[in-house]
Amino acid sequence: MKILVTGGAGFIGSHVVRAFLTLGHEVVVIDDLSSGKRANLPPEARLEVMDICSPQAAELVRKERFEVIDHHAAQISVPFSVQNPLADAATNVLGLINLVEAGRHSGLRRVVFISSGGAIYGEVPRVAATEDTPTKPLSPYAVSKITGEKYLAYYSLAHGIEVVALRYGNVYGPRQIPHGEAGVVAIFMDQILANKKASIFRYDDTPGGMIRDYVYAGDCAAANALALDGKPGAYNIATGRPTDTLSLWQAVAKAADSDPGHEFGPARPGDLRRSLLDCSKAERGLSWRPEHDLASGIHKTWQWRVGEGYRP
């Protein structure tokens, strides 16, 4: 099938592009290269450098008549969304509508929408969040992801477009950069290579730091591949396994066979104490389950980091 992957030159999107190509699909990528890189893409993927909010992007969708849009492009910085909610909404809400509105006039069958299980549920103490857990957005970024899901629900009801929303946990893996809004795994690897101590932020009741659900990028790509024909709906994509920041640092240090040490600091404003996702629905509806535990995923990521690695 013919698939548009937005944000496909980025960290996660580039894994998804490769998964689709492996299955024999025709893949076109829209990316403005604000954080993505041409080098992330294999030559079989056609790259169109443009903004998802632009008339050019809408015209591309109308002209190419994609069967599926896999929508990874987004403004991903939570702090930026707090400081600039209008800019956040312009990309994350209006950019989505720009593409889907064009698609509904040109044969679009399905949208695979990348949401955020790590943000939309807010604090969920003691239990893993299911897809039925009430959403409690604590940032404009989280609001924009919920809003995207709601708009797509409208397009499904009004225009028959099938929707799969993948609510990612904390994603890590090869091609994640250690700068800007990078995930903590990339930051920790950068610190080890620089022989610097890790900073671990914590509350009084989280002595090992914040608890998160870390999922390997390759497993996310597999979920996207299954979402092309899987049952429509919203799915948590993570592992269901809690990992505090200290344990994560220790896993990275073990993979690197180097530990420069760590220091603790107070939690930052807006830091969630705990984010953990129940992924049993994805196993039922998409036949998906994560293949990598933390140790194997961190090992593969470290091997990439010291091999091909990040290039500015």
Short mmCIF file of C-alpha atoms in Angstrom, two decimals:
data_model
loop_
_atom_site.label_atom_id
_atom_site.label_comp_id
_atom_site.label_asym_id
_atom_site.label_seq_id
_atom_site.Cartn_x
_atom_site.Cartn_y
_atom_site.Cartn_z
CA MET A 1 0.00 0.00 0.00
CA LYS A 2 0.99 3.65 -0.38
CA ILE A 3 1.77 5.24 2.98
CA LEU A 4 2.65 8.75 4.08
CA VAL A 5 4.84 8.90 7.18
CA THR A 6 4.98 12.37 8.67
CA GLY A 7 8.06 13.07 10.77
CA GLY A 8 9.62 10.03 9.10
CA ALA A 9 13.15 11.42 9.15
CA GLY A 10 13.07 11.65 12.93
CA PHE A 11 14.18 9.23 15.62
CA ILE A 12 11.08 7.03 15.90
CA GLY A 13 9.62 7.76 12.48
CA SER A 14 12.73 6.50 10.69
CA HIS A 15 12.34 3.11 12.40
CA VAL A 16 8.73 3.00 11.22
CA VAL A 17 9.72 3.88 7.65
CA ARG A 18 12.14 0.96 7.57
CA ALA A 19 9.52 -1.42 8.95
CA PHE A 20 7.04 -0.40 6.24
CA LEU A 21 9.64 -0.73 3.47
CA THR A 22 10.59 -4.19 4.72
CA LEU A 23 6.96 -5.21 4.27
CA GLY A 24 7.04 -4.00 0.66
CA HIS A 25 4.97 -0.84 1.04
CA GLU A 26 5.56 2.37 -0.92
CA VAL A 27 6.60 5.07 1.56
CA VAL A 28 6.66 8.85 1.19
CA VAL A 29 7.98 10.97 4.06
CA ILE A 30 7.06 14.52 5.01
CA ASP A 31 9.55 16.12 7.38
CA ASP A 32 10.64 19.73 7.86
CA LEU A 33 14.04 18.48 9.14
CA SER A 34 13.81 20.67 12.23
CA SER A 35 14.95 17.66 14.24
CA GLY A 36 14.97 14.83 11.71
CA LYS A 37 17.82 14.10 9.32
CA ARG A 38 18.01 12.93 5.71
CA ALA A 39 20.68 10.46 6.80
CA ASN A 40 18.10 8.64 8.95
CA LEU A 41 16.22 7.53 5.84
CA PRO A 42 17.05 4.69 3.44
CA PRO A 43 17.15 5.65 -0.25
CA GLU A 44 13.93 3.75 -0.97
CA ALA A 45 11.93 6.32 0.99
CA ARG A 46 11.00 9.49 -0.86
CA LEU A 47 11.46 12.60 1.28
CA GLU A 48 9.42 15.76 0.83
CA VAL A 49 10.81 18.60 2.95
CA MET A 50 7.83 20.66 4.06
CA ASP A 51 5.76 21.77 7.04
CA ILE A 52 2.69 19.64 7.83
CA CYS A 53 0.72 22.87 8.32
CA SER A 54 1.49 24.14 4.82
CA PRO A 55 -0.78 24.22 1.76
CA GLN A 56 1.97 22.25 -0.02
CA ALA A 57 1.55 19.37 2.43
CA ALA A 58 -2.21 19.28 1.89
CA GLU A 59 -1.70 19.38 -1.88
CA LEU A 60 0.76 16.47 -1.67
CA VAL A 61 -1.83 14.39 0.19
CA ARG A 62 -4.51 15.21 -2.38
CA LYS A 63 -2.22 14.46 -5.32
CA GLU A 64 -0.61 11.25 -4.05
CA ARG A 65 -3.85 9.65 -2.76
CA PHE A 66 -2.31 7.84 0.18
CA GLU A 67 -4.16 4.88 1.60
CA VAL A 68 -2.65 5.40 5.07
CA ILE A 69 -1.17 8.37 6.91
CA ASP A 70 1.16 7.41 9.75
CA HIS A 71 1.41 10.62 11.75
CA HIS A 72 4.58 11.03 13.82
CA ALA A 73 5.27 14.70 13.09
CA ALA A 74 4.70 16.81 16.19
CA GLN A 75 5.94 19.50 18.49
CA ILE A 76 7.22 17.21 21.27
CA SER A 77 8.60 19.54 23.94
CA VAL A 78 6.43 19.75 27.05
CA PRO A 79 8.23 22.89 28.37
CA PHE A 80 7.86 24.58 24.96
CA SER A 81 4.14 23.77 24.95
CA VAL A 82 3.76 25.44 28.34
CA GLN A 83 5.57 28.55 27.16
CA ASN A 84 4.03 28.62 23.67
CA PRO A 85 0.66 26.88 23.69
CA LEU A 86 -0.44 28.56 20.46
CA ALA A 87 2.59 27.27 18.56
CA ASP A 88 2.12 23.83 20.07
CA ALA A 89 -1.52 23.69 18.98
CA ALA A 90 -0.70 25.05 15.53
CA THR A 91 1.55 22.08 14.81
CA ASN A 92 -0.07 19.30 16.79
CA VAL A 93 -3.71 20.10 16.11
CA LEU A 94 -3.92 22.23 12.96
CA GLY A 95 -1.15 20.29 11.22
CA LEU A 96 -3.05 17.05 11.75
CA ILE A 97 -6.33 18.53 10.49
CA ASN A 98 -4.56 19.98 7.44
CA LEU A 99 -3.47 16.51 6.33
CA VAL A 100 -6.58 14.54 7.25
CA GLU A 101 -8.93 17.08 5.68
CA ALA A 102 -6.96 16.72 2.43
CA GLY A 103 -6.96 12.95 2.83
CA ARG A 104 -10.71 12.61 3.21
CA HIS A 105 -11.10 14.05 -0.29
CA SER A 106 -8.50 11.72 -1.80
CA GLY A 107 -9.27 8.18 -0.70
CA LEU A 108 -7.59 8.06 2.72
CA ARG A 109 -8.54 4.78 4.39
CA ARG A 110 -6.74 4.88 7.74
CA VAL A 111 -4.73 7.13 10.06
CA VAL A 112 -2.17 5.74 12.49
CA PHE A 113 -1.85 8.56 15.01
CA ILE A 114 1.02 8.75 17.47
CA SER A 115 -0.31 9.82 20.83
CA SER A 116 1.40 9.86 24.23
CA GLY A 117 0.67 7.37 26.98
CA GLY A 118 3.44 9.01 28.96
CA ALA A 119 1.62 12.38 29.04
CA ILE A 120 -2.15 12.14 28.60
CA TYR A 121 -2.97 10.15 31.75
CA GLY A 122 -1.11 12.41 34.18
CA GLU A 123 -0.28 10.95 37.58
CA VAL A 124 -1.62 7.40 37.90
CA PRO A 125 -0.41 6.10 41.28
CA ARG A 126 -0.09 2.41 42.15
CA VAL A 127 -1.56 0.92 38.97
CA ALA A 128 -0.72 0.81 35.27
CA ALA A 129 -2.90 3.04 33.11
CA THR A 130 -5.24 1.28 30.70
CA GLU A 131 -6.79 2.91 27.66
CA ASP A 132 -9.92 3.47 29.79
CA THR A 133 -8.04 5.40 32.49
CA PRO A 134 -9.36 8.99 32.57
CA THR A 135 -7.00 11.42 30.91
CA LYS A 136 -5.58 14.20 33.09
CA PRO A 137 -3.38 16.35 30.86
CA LEU A 138 -0.85 18.47 32.74
CA SER A 139 0.56 20.34 29.74
CA PRO A 140 -0.65 21.85 26.46
CA TYR A 141 1.34 19.11 24.70
CA ALA A 142 -0.76 16.43 26.43
CA VAL A 143 -3.94 18.38 25.61
CA SER A 144 -2.91 18.51 21.94
CA LYS A 145 -2.49 14.74 21.80
CA ILE A 146 -5.92 14.12 23.32
CA THR A 147 -7.39 16.71 20.95
CA GLY A 148 -5.82 14.91 18.00
CA GLU A 149 -7.49 11.67 19.06
CA LYS A 150 -10.84 13.46 19.41
CA TYR A 151 -10.59 15.06 15.97
CA LEU A 152 -9.78 11.69 14.43
CA ALA A 153 -12.77 10.15 16.20
CA TYR A 154 -14.88 12.77 14.42
CA TYR A 155 -13.33 11.94 11.04
CA SER A 156 -14.00 8.27 11.69
CA LEU A 157 -17.68 8.86 12.48
CA ALA A 158 -18.33 11.49 9.83
CA HIS A 159 -16.17 10.23 6.97
CA GLY A 160 -15.44 6.56 7.68
CA ILE A 161 -11.68 6.96 8.09
CA GLU A 162 -10.30 4.20 10.29
CA VAL A 163 -8.12 5.33 13.19
CA VAL A 164 -5.49 3.60 15.28
CA ALA A 165 -3.99 5.74 18.06
CA LEU A 166 -0.72 4.44 19.47
CA ARG A 167 -0.06 5.84 22.94
CA TYR A 168 3.68 5.45 23.36
CA GLY A 169 5.48 5.14 26.65
CA ASN A 170 9.02 6.54 26.99
CA VAL A 171 10.69 5.53 23.74
CA TYR A 172 14.45 4.99 23.38
CA GLY A 173 16.74 3.42 20.81
CA PRO A 174 19.15 4.07 17.94
CA ARG A 175 19.01 7.48 16.25
CA GLN A 176 17.77 9.25 19.38
CA ILE A 177 19.87 12.38 19.78
CA PRO A 178 21.33 13.44 23.15
CA HIS A 179 20.35 17.10 22.79
CA GLY A 180 17.27 19.27 23.04
CA GLU A 181 14.19 17.32 24.08
CA ALA A 182 16.02 14.00 24.02
CA GLY A 183 14.99 11.05 26.10
CA VAL A 184 16.95 10.29 29.22
CA VAL A 185 18.60 7.20 27.71
CA ALA A 186 20.33 9.31 25.05
CA ILE A 187 21.31 11.87 27.68
CA PHE A 188 22.77 9.20 29.97
CA MET A 189 24.81 7.70 27.13
CA ASP A 190 26.17 11.13 26.26
CA GLN A 191 27.16 11.66 29.89
CA ILE A 192 28.98 8.33 30.06
CA LEU A 193 30.93 9.14 26.90
CA ALA A 194 31.89 12.48 28.47
CA ASN A 195 32.70 10.78 31.81
CA LYS A 196 30.16 12.95 33.61
CA LYS A 197 27.97 12.08 36.55
CA ALA A 198 24.29 11.54 35.91
CA SER A 199 21.72 13.81 37.52
CA ILE A 200 18.77 11.88 38.94
CA PHE A 201 15.78 13.98 39.94
CA ARG A 202 13.47 12.69 42.64
CA TYR A 203 10.73 13.47 45.13
CA ASP A 204 10.96 12.46 48.77
CA ASP A 205 8.69 9.50 48.04
CA THR A 206 10.57 8.43 44.88
CA PRO A 207 14.08 7.71 46.25
CA GLY A 208 15.29 6.14 42.98
CA GLY A 209 13.87 8.92 40.84
CA MET A 210 10.80 9.02 38.64
CA ILE A 211 9.22 5.77 37.53
CA ARG A 212 8.69 5.35 33.79
CA ASP A 213 7.79 2.70 31.22
CA TYR A 214 10.64 2.49 28.68
CA VAL A 215 9.93 0.93 25.28
CA TYR A 216 12.41 0.19 22.49
CA ALA A 217 11.95 2.08 19.21
CA GLY A 218 12.06 -1.11 17.16
CA ASP A 219 9.10 -2.46 19.12
CA CYS A 220 7.20 0.76 18.41
CA ALA A 221 7.93 0.30 14.71
CA ALA A 222 6.50 -3.22 14.89
CA ALA A 223 3.34 -1.82 16.48
CA ASN A 224 2.97 0.64 13.59
CA ALA A 225 3.33 -2.18 11.08
CA LEU A 226 0.58 -4.17 12.80
CA ALA A 227 -1.57 -1.03 13.04
CA LEU A 228 -1.85 -0.87 9.25
CA ASP A 229 -4.47 -3.61 9.30
CA GLY A 230 -5.19 -4.14 12.99
CA LYS A 231 -8.43 -3.40 14.79
CA PRO A 232 -9.09 0.37 15.02
CA GLY A 233 -8.87 1.94 18.46
CA ALA A 234 -6.44 3.40 20.99
CA TYR A 235 -3.56 1.26 22.25
CA ASN A 236 -0.88 1.73 24.87
CA ILE A 237 2.53 0.82 23.43
CA ALA A 238 5.07 0.20 26.18
CA THR A 239 6.18 -2.73 28.35
CA GLY A 240 4.11 -2.55 31.54
CA ARG A 241 7.35 -2.75 33.52
CA PRO A 242 8.25 0.10 35.92
CA THR A 243 11.81 1.42 35.90
CA ASP A 244 13.06 4.22 38.13
CA THR A 245 15.74 6.60 36.91
CA LEU A 246 18.49 5.14 39.06
CA SER A 247 17.82 1.64 37.68
CA LEU A 248 17.87 3.07 34.16
CA TRP A 249 21.24 4.72 34.78
CA GLN A 250 22.59 1.45 36.13
CA ALA A 251 21.37 -0.40 33.02
CA VAL A 252 23.06 2.11 30.73
CA ALA A 253 26.27 1.98 32.79
CA LYS A 254 26.28 -1.81 32.60
CA ALA A 255 25.86 -1.79 28.82
CA ALA A 256 28.69 0.73 28.54
CA ASP A 257 30.84 -1.05 31.12
CA SER A 258 31.48 2.36 32.66
CA ASP A 259 29.95 4.23 35.59
CA PRO A 260 31.10 7.81 36.20
CA GLY A 261 28.70 8.00 39.15
CA HIS A 262 25.48 9.85 39.80
CA GLU A 263 24.03 12.57 41.97
CA PHE A 264 20.52 13.30 43.13
CA GLY A 265 18.58 16.51 42.70
CA PRO A 266 15.08 17.73 43.53
CA ALA A 267 12.23 17.04 41.15
CA ARG A 268 11.61 19.67 38.52
CA PRO A 269 8.29 21.47 38.13
CA GLY A 270 5.84 19.22 36.30
CA ASP A 271 7.79 15.98 36.76
CA LEU A 272 5.40 13.04 37.03
CA ARG A 273 6.23 10.66 39.84
CA ARG A 274 5.02 7.58 38.03
CA SER A 275 3.98 6.66 34.51
CA LEU A 276 3.24 3.02 33.73
CA LEU A 277 1.09 1.59 30.92
CA ASP A 278 -0.97 -1.59 30.67
CA CYS A 279 -0.45 -2.94 27.15
CA SER A 280 -2.73 -5.97 27.20
CA LYS A 281 -5.20 -4.36 24.79
CA ALA A 282 -2.47 -4.06 22.13
CA GLU A 283 -1.85 -7.78 22.42
CA ARG A 284 -5.54 -8.49 21.92
CA GLY A 285 -6.26 -5.95 19.17
CA LEU A 286 -2.97 -5.79 17.28
CA SER A 287 -1.29 -9.08 18.28
CA TRP A 288 1.57 -6.90 19.52
CA ARG A 289 3.86 -7.34 22.47
CA PRO A 290 7.30 -5.84 23.10
CA GLU A 291 10.21 -8.09 22.11
CA HIS A 292 12.92 -6.21 24.00
CA ASP A 293 13.39 -5.99 27.72
CA LEU A 294 15.32 -3.02 29.08
CA ALA A 295 18.70 -4.77 29.13
CA SER A 296 18.56 -5.96 25.51
CA GLY A 297 17.19 -2.67 24.22
CA ILE A 298 19.80 -0.63 26.06
CA HIS A 299 22.55 -2.95 24.78
CA LYS A 300 21.47 -2.46 21.14
CA THR A 301 21.19 1.28 21.64
CA TRP A 302 24.66 1.51 23.19
CA GLN A 303 26.17 -0.52 20.34
CA TRP A 304 24.67 1.96 17.88
CA ARG A 305 25.83 4.93 19.94
CA VAL A 306 29.47 3.88 19.96
CA GLY A 307 29.33 2.55 16.39
CA GLU A 308 27.45 4.68 13.91
CA GLY A 309 26.33 6.98 16.72
CA TYR A 310 24.96 10.48 16.69
CA ARG A 311 26.37 12.90 14.14
CA PRO A 312 25.51 16.61 14.54
#
